[in-house]
Coordinates of C-alpha atoms in Angstrom, one line a residue:
M1 CA 113.5 212.3 -79.8
L2 CA 110.7 211.0 -78.2
R3 CA 110.9 212.1 -73.9
V4 CA 108.4 209.9 -72.5
G5 CA 107.5 210.5 -68.9
M6 CA 106.4 207.2 -67.1
A7 CA 104.1 208.0 -64.0
Q8 CA 104.6 205.0 -61.8
V9 CA 101.7 205.7 -59.2
T10 CA 99.8 204.1 -56.3
P11 CA 96.6 205.5 -56.9
R12 CA 93.7 205.6 -54.0
L13 CA 91.0 203.0 -54.3
G14 CA 87.6 205.0 -55.3
D15 CA 89.5 208.6 -54.8
L16 CA 89.0 210.3 -58.0
E17 CA 89.8 213.6 -56.6
Q18 CA 92.9 212.6 -55.0
N19 CA 94.0 210.6 -57.9
L20 CA 93.2 213.2 -60.5
K21 CA 95.2 215.9 -58.5
K22 CA 98.1 213.4 -58.1
H23 CA 97.9 213.0 -61.9
L24 CA 98.0 216.9 -62.6
E25 CA 101.0 217.2 -59.7
M26 CA 102.9 214.7 -62.1
I27 CA 101.7 216.1 -65.7
H28 CA 103.0 219.6 -64.1
A29 CA 106.5 217.9 -63.3
A30 CA 107.0 215.7 -66.7
R31 CA 106.5 219.8 -68.1
K32 CA 109.3 221.0 -66.3
Q33 CA 111.4 218.3 -67.6
G34 CA 110.5 218.7 -71.3
A35 CA 108.3 215.4 -71.6
S36 CA 106.7 214.8 -74.9
V37 CA 104.1 212.6 -73.4
V38 CA 102.9 211.2 -70.1
V39 CA 102.1 208.0 -69.5
F40 CA 99.9 206.7 -66.1
P41 CA 98.8 203.2 -65.6
E42 CA 95.8 201.2 -65.9
L43 CA 93.1 202.5 -64.0
G44 CA 95.2 205.2 -62.4
L45 CA 92.0 207.6 -62.1
T46 CA 90.2 205.0 -60.0
G47 CA 92.4 202.4 -58.6
Y48 CA 92.1 198.8 -59.6
A49 CA 90.3 196.5 -57.0
L50 CA 87.1 198.3 -57.5
R51 CA 84.3 195.1 -57.4
D52 CA 81.1 197.3 -56.3
L53 CA 82.5 200.8 -56.6
T54 CA 82.6 200.2 -60.2
L55 CA 79.2 201.9 -60.2
S56 CA 80.6 205.0 -58.2
V57 CA 83.4 205.9 -59.7
A58 CA 82.6 205.2 -63.8
M59 CA 82.4 208.2 -65.9
R60 CA 81.7 208.9 -69.3
V61 CA 84.2 210.8 -71.6
D62 CA 82.8 214.4 -71.1
D63 CA 82.8 214.1 -67.4
P64 CA 84.7 217.1 -66.2
R65 CA 87.5 215.3 -64.2
V66 CA 88.3 213.7 -67.7
M67 CA 87.9 216.1 -69.3
R68 CA 90.2 218.3 -67.1
L69 CA 93.0 215.9 -68.1
I70 CA 92.1 216.2 -71.6
E71 CA 92.4 220.1 -71.2
E72 CA 96.0 219.5 -69.7
S73 CA 97.1 218.2 -73.0
V74 CA 97.3 221.4 -74.8
D75 CA 101.1 221.5 -74.7
I76 CA 101.9 217.8 -73.4
D77 CA 100.5 214.6 -74.6
L78 CA 98.8 212.2 -72.0
V79 CA 97.8 208.6 -71.7
F80 CA 95.4 208.2 -68.7
S81 CA 93.1 205.2 -67.8
F82 CA 89.6 205.0 -65.9
I83 CA 86.5 203.5 -65.7
E84 CA 84.1 204.3 -68.7
E85 CA 80.3 204.1 -68.7
S86 CA 78.8 203.9 -72.0
D87 CA 75.5 205.6 -73.3
D88 CA 73.7 202.1 -73.0
H89 CA 75.3 201.8 -69.8
R90 CA 78.2 199.5 -70.3
F91 CA 81.3 200.0 -68.5
Y92 CA 84.9 199.4 -69.4
I93 CA 88.4 199.6 -68.6
T94 CA 89.2 202.5 -70.8
S95 CA 92.2 204.7 -72.0
I96 CA 92.5 207.9 -73.2
Y97 CA 95.6 209.5 -75.6
A98 CA 95.1 213.1 -75.4
S99 CA 97.0 215.3 -77.6
K100 CA 96.5 219.6 -78.2
G101 CA 93.5 219.6 -76.0
Q102 CA 91.4 216.8 -77.5
A103 CA 90.9 213.0 -76.8
L104 CA 92.8 211.8 -79.9
H105 CA 92.2 208.3 -79.3
R106 CA 90.1 205.8 -77.0
H107 CA 91.2 202.5 -76.3
R108 CA 88.8 200.2 -74.4
K109 CA 90.4 196.9 -72.9
L110 CA 89.9 194.0 -75.1
Y111 CA 90.7 191.1 -72.7
P112 CA 89.4 191.8 -69.1
P113 CA 90.4 188.6 -67.4
T114 CA 88.3 186.5 -64.8
Y115 CA 90.7 183.8 -63.7
G116 CA 93.0 183.3 -60.5
L117 CA 92.8 186.4 -58.6
F118 CA 91.5 188.4 -61.3
E119 CA 87.5 189.1 -61.8
E120 CA 87.3 192.0 -63.9
Q121 CA 84.8 190.6 -66.2
R122 CA 82.5 190.2 -63.8
H123 CA 81.9 194.1 -63.6
V124 CA 83.2 195.3 -66.8
A125 CA 82.7 194.4 -71.0
R126 CA 85.3 193.5 -73.4
G127 CA 86.1 196.4 -75.9
E128 CA 85.5 195.6 -79.6
D129 CA 87.9 197.8 -81.5
L130 CA 91.8 197.8 -81.8
S131 CA 93.4 200.5 -84.4
S132 CA 96.2 202.6 -84.4
F133 CA 96.3 206.4 -84.7
Q134 CA 98.6 209.2 -85.3
T135 CA 100.6 211.4 -83.4
S136 CA 103.4 213.6 -83.3
S137 CA 105.5 210.9 -83.5
G138 CA 104.0 208.8 -85.8
A139 CA 101.9 205.9 -85.8
T140 CA 101.0 204.8 -82.3
G141 CA 99.4 202.1 -80.4
L142 CA 97.6 201.8 -76.7
L143 CA 97.2 198.3 -74.9
I144 CA 95.8 197.8 -71.5
C145 CA 97.4 194.7 -69.4
E146 CA 96.0 191.5 -70.4
D147 CA 95.7 192.9 -74.1
A148 CA 99.7 192.4 -74.6
W149 CA 99.2 188.6 -73.4
H150 CA 97.4 187.9 -76.8
P151 CA 100.2 188.2 -79.6
S152 CA 97.3 189.3 -82.3
T153 CA 97.1 192.7 -80.9
L154 CA 100.6 193.4 -81.5
Y155 CA 100.4 191.9 -84.9
T156 CA 97.4 194.0 -85.9
L157 CA 99.1 197.3 -84.6
S158 CA 102.1 196.5 -86.0
L159 CA 100.6 196.2 -89.6
T160 CA 100.1 199.8 -89.9
G161 CA 103.9 200.4 -89.2
T162 CA 103.1 201.3 -85.5
G163 CA 106.4 203.0 -84.2
V164 CA 105.5 203.1 -80.3
I165 CA 103.0 201.0 -78.2
Y166 CA 102.1 202.0 -74.7
V167 CA 101.0 199.1 -73.0
I168 CA 99.9 200.2 -69.3
A169 CA 99.1 197.7 -66.4
A170 CA 97.7 196.9 -63.0
G171 CA 100.1 194.2 -62.8
P172 CA 100.1 192.3 -59.5
G173 CA 102.7 190.1 -57.9
R174 CA 102.3 187.4 -55.1
A175 CA 105.2 189.0 -52.4
L176 CA 103.0 190.2 -49.8
N177 CA 106.1 191.7 -48.0
G178 CA 106.1 194.4 -50.7
A179 CA 109.0 193.3 -52.4
S180 CA 108.7 192.9 -56.1
D181 CA 107.6 189.4 -57.4
S182 CA 110.5 188.3 -59.6
S183 CA 108.5 185.8 -61.8
S184 CA 105.6 188.7 -62.7
Q185 CA 108.4 191.1 -63.4
Q186 CA 110.5 188.9 -65.6
F187 CA 107.9 187.6 -67.5
W188 CA 106.5 190.7 -68.4
Q189 CA 109.7 191.8 -69.3
R190 CA 110.6 188.4 -71.5
M191 CA 107.3 188.6 -73.0
I192 CA 107.3 192.8 -73.8
R193 CA 110.8 192.4 -75.4
T194 CA 110.0 189.6 -77.6
H195 CA 107.3 191.5 -79.0
A196 CA 108.9 194.5 -79.4
Q197 CA 111.8 192.8 -81.4
L198 CA 109.4 190.5 -83.4
F199 CA 107.4 193.7 -84.4
T200 CA 110.1 196.2 -84.8
T201 CA 108.7 198.6 -82.4
F202 CA 109.2 200.5 -79.0
I203 CA 107.0 199.4 -76.1
V204 CA 106.7 201.6 -73.4
F205 CA 105.3 199.5 -70.4
V206 CA 103.9 201.5 -67.3
N207 CA 103.1 199.6 -64.2
R208 CA 101.3 201.1 -61.0
T209 CA 102.6 200.5 -57.5
G210 CA 101.4 200.1 -54.3
F211 CA 99.0 197.5 -52.4
E212 CA 95.5 197.2 -52.6
D213 CA 92.8 195.0 -50.8
G214 CA 95.7 192.4 -50.4
L215 CA 97.3 192.7 -53.9
H216 CA 100.8 194.2 -54.3
F217 CA 101.6 195.7 -57.5
F218 CA 105.2 195.4 -58.7
G219 CA 105.9 198.8 -60.6
H220 CA 109.2 198.1 -62.6
S221 CA 108.0 200.3 -65.7
F222 CA 110.3 199.6 -68.4
V223 CA 111.2 200.7 -72.2
A224 CA 111.9 198.0 -74.4
G225 CA 113.4 199.0 -78.1
P226 CA 112.6 197.7 -81.5
D227 CA 115.6 195.1 -81.3
G228 CA 114.5 193.9 -78.3
E229 CA 116.8 195.5 -75.9
I230 CA 115.6 197.2 -72.7
L231 CA 116.4 201.0 -73.1
F232 CA 115.2 202.2 -69.8
E233 CA 114.0 200.4 -66.7
V234 CA 112.5 201.7 -63.2
K235 CA 114.6 199.4 -60.6
D236 CA 111.8 199.5 -57.9
A237 CA 108.1 199.3 -57.1
K238 CA 108.0 203.1 -55.7
E239 CA 105.7 205.7 -56.6
G240 CA 107.6 208.1 -58.9
L241 CA 108.2 209.8 -62.2
H242 CA 111.0 208.4 -64.7
F243 CA 112.1 209.4 -68.1
A244 CA 113.1 207.9 -71.4
D245 CA 114.1 209.2 -74.6
L246 CA 113.2 207.4 -77.6
D247 CA 115.4 207.8 -80.7
E248 CA 113.3 207.4 -84.2
T249 CA 116.9 207.0 -85.9
Q250 CA 117.2 203.6 -83.9
L251 CA 113.5 202.6 -85.3
R252 CA 114.7 203.4 -88.8
S253 CA 117.9 201.4 -88.5
V254 CA 116.0 198.4 -87.1
R255 CA 113.4 198.3 -89.8
Y256 CA 116.4 198.4 -92.6
R257 CA 117.4 195.5 -91.1
S258 CA 114.4 193.6 -90.2
P259 CA 112.3 191.9 -92.9
F260 CA 108.9 192.1 -90.9
L261 CA 107.1 194.8 -92.3
R262 CA 108.6 194.7 -95.8
D263 CA 107.6 190.8 -96.5
E264 CA 104.8 190.1 -94.0
D265 CA 101.8 189.5 -96.0
P266 CA 98.5 189.7 -93.7
E267 CA 96.1 188.4 -96.3
R268 CA 97.8 185.1 -96.6
A269 CA 98.0 184.9 -93.0
L270 CA 94.6 185.6 -92.4
Q271 CA 93.7 182.9 -95.1
R272 CA 95.9 180.2 -93.4
M273 CA 94.3 181.1 -89.4
K274 CA 90.6 180.5 -91.3
Q275 CA 92.2 176.9 -92.6
A276 CA 93.4 176.3 -89.1
L277 CA 90.3 177.0 -87.5
R278 CA 88.3 175.1 -89.9
A279 CA 90.8 172.2 -89.3
G280 CA 90.5 172.6 -85.6
R281 CA 86.8 172.4 -85.4
A282 CA 86.8 169.3 -88.0
N283 CA 89.3 167.6 -85.6
G284 CA 87.5 168.6 -82.6

């Protein structure tokens, strides 16, 4: 049984110290509740609508504030997110999976959007790598918000037998009165449920809350099981720490009934995709 703590937080824009303090408080509370892992939303350490603040809040992985959280993972696994600065001074929306006092895995956002109300790729670079990694609960995956809108990311992770995928988000709605935006919330839930059922995996979706620069973030974090059913859902957009228990026997049962992992042939799929791309270019 994997007990997941979902930290649905409202970061303070650009206030690294206050946001770090809030992370530590929630980690302490999750320990008391016997959580195996605590998951924070996208850019929980920095806030989302950073724009020119990106330079001010960017940190390397060895920054003392990042290391402080990594050290907290000695007895509880952590997923947290911040603006990372690379050695060659590129900037990424990054998430770290920390375990046993080490940064076990780093994921840089693959698809930072720049359309509609989003302007991420004006300030940050695209990540390039995607892979699963081993935790105490087996093969695990990390995605950041828009990454989960691209089925290729879930497909790639699923090929290694990934049993749990954490999707952290700063998902805004359009309701300026503080109510959850039903269309955004429902879209996310339908999409994640479909991915979970198709790729037979648990998906833990953790979204931030609050207002920032005119944006309302709708919260409503949830867990979808490998059969596509909602196992747990936060019913509001309020800040809080919530817990869900994931039972590996459910994963075992669903994968026995579903043919996806045992029948999928990625080599043939790759050949077909290449053929389709060539045909598309020829017809274009």
